[in-house]
Amino acid sequence: MADNRIELLDSDITTLTVEAIVNAANNSLLGGGGVDGAIHRAAGSELLTECRSLRGCATGQAKITGGYQLLAKHVIHTVGPIWKGGRDNEAEFLASCYKRCFELAVENKIKTMAFPAISTGIYGFPKQEAAAIAIREARAALTANPELEKIIMVCFNHETRQAYETALKYNVR
Ligand code: ADP
């Protein structure tokens, strides 16, 4: 059963002891607001130095770096879509973010990882639809990769937790 390897946690993602945390980055990978800014502040300036060498990241893609001063050994930076009303393939781009993060995790033998609710802050993606996509992709990755031990979905606010709880309840495979 995949769902017993999915955990919802009310927390600040920068404080977690997991092998990798996921960053909801922007195309430049040079830092920004929200969770991106928090991760860069907590990891220290060496993260920005490594990110500069990556030359950005396309929407729906992901790149991995070290975690520097974070407890997490790695940061997986992914660029979610900006919500434009739902007619710009936002759902496909968001699903792609999760898929690429899981691919990078498996390639790097990462067994425990934590995600923020990608695109649901400044980028404006509706929280419930985003949670359904996140849970669907997490279940698929856990089923395909038995070596993945734990996926934490970080709930930074109450609406995000409710959205994940609903997705876990109703989005049964
Ligand atoms: P995006 O631009 O992809 O929408 P944001 O950083 O604005 O990214 O928001 C993504 C999600 O991360 C939102 O649910 C927001 O509440 C949450 N968030 C912001 N700061 C943190 C943090 N320190 N830890 C975990 N989640 C956070």
PDB file of C-alpha atoms in Angstrom, residues 3 102 104 112-113 123 132 160-161 170:
ATOM      1  CA  ASP A   3      -0.484   5.557   1.244  1.00  0.00           C
ATOM      2  CA  PHE A 102      10.689  11.356  -8.159  1.00  0.00           C
ATOM      3  CA  LEU A 104      15.781  12.453  -9.643  1.00  0.00           C
ATOM      4  CA  THR A 112      13.001  10.059   2.110  1.00  0.00           C
ATOM      5  CA  MET A 113      11.866  13.389   0.692  1.00  0.00           C
ATOM      6  CA  TYR A 123       1.803  30.923  -8.578  1.00  0.00           C
ATOM      7  CA  ALA A 132      -4.969  15.657  -6.041  1.00  0.00           C
ATOM      8  CA  THR A 160      -3.181  22.896   2.274  1.00  0.00           C
ATOM      9  CA  ARG A 161      -3.629  20.219   4.943  1.00  0.00           C
ATOM     10  CA  TYR A 170     -11.324  10.434  -2.192  1.00  0.00           C
TER      11      TYR A 170
END
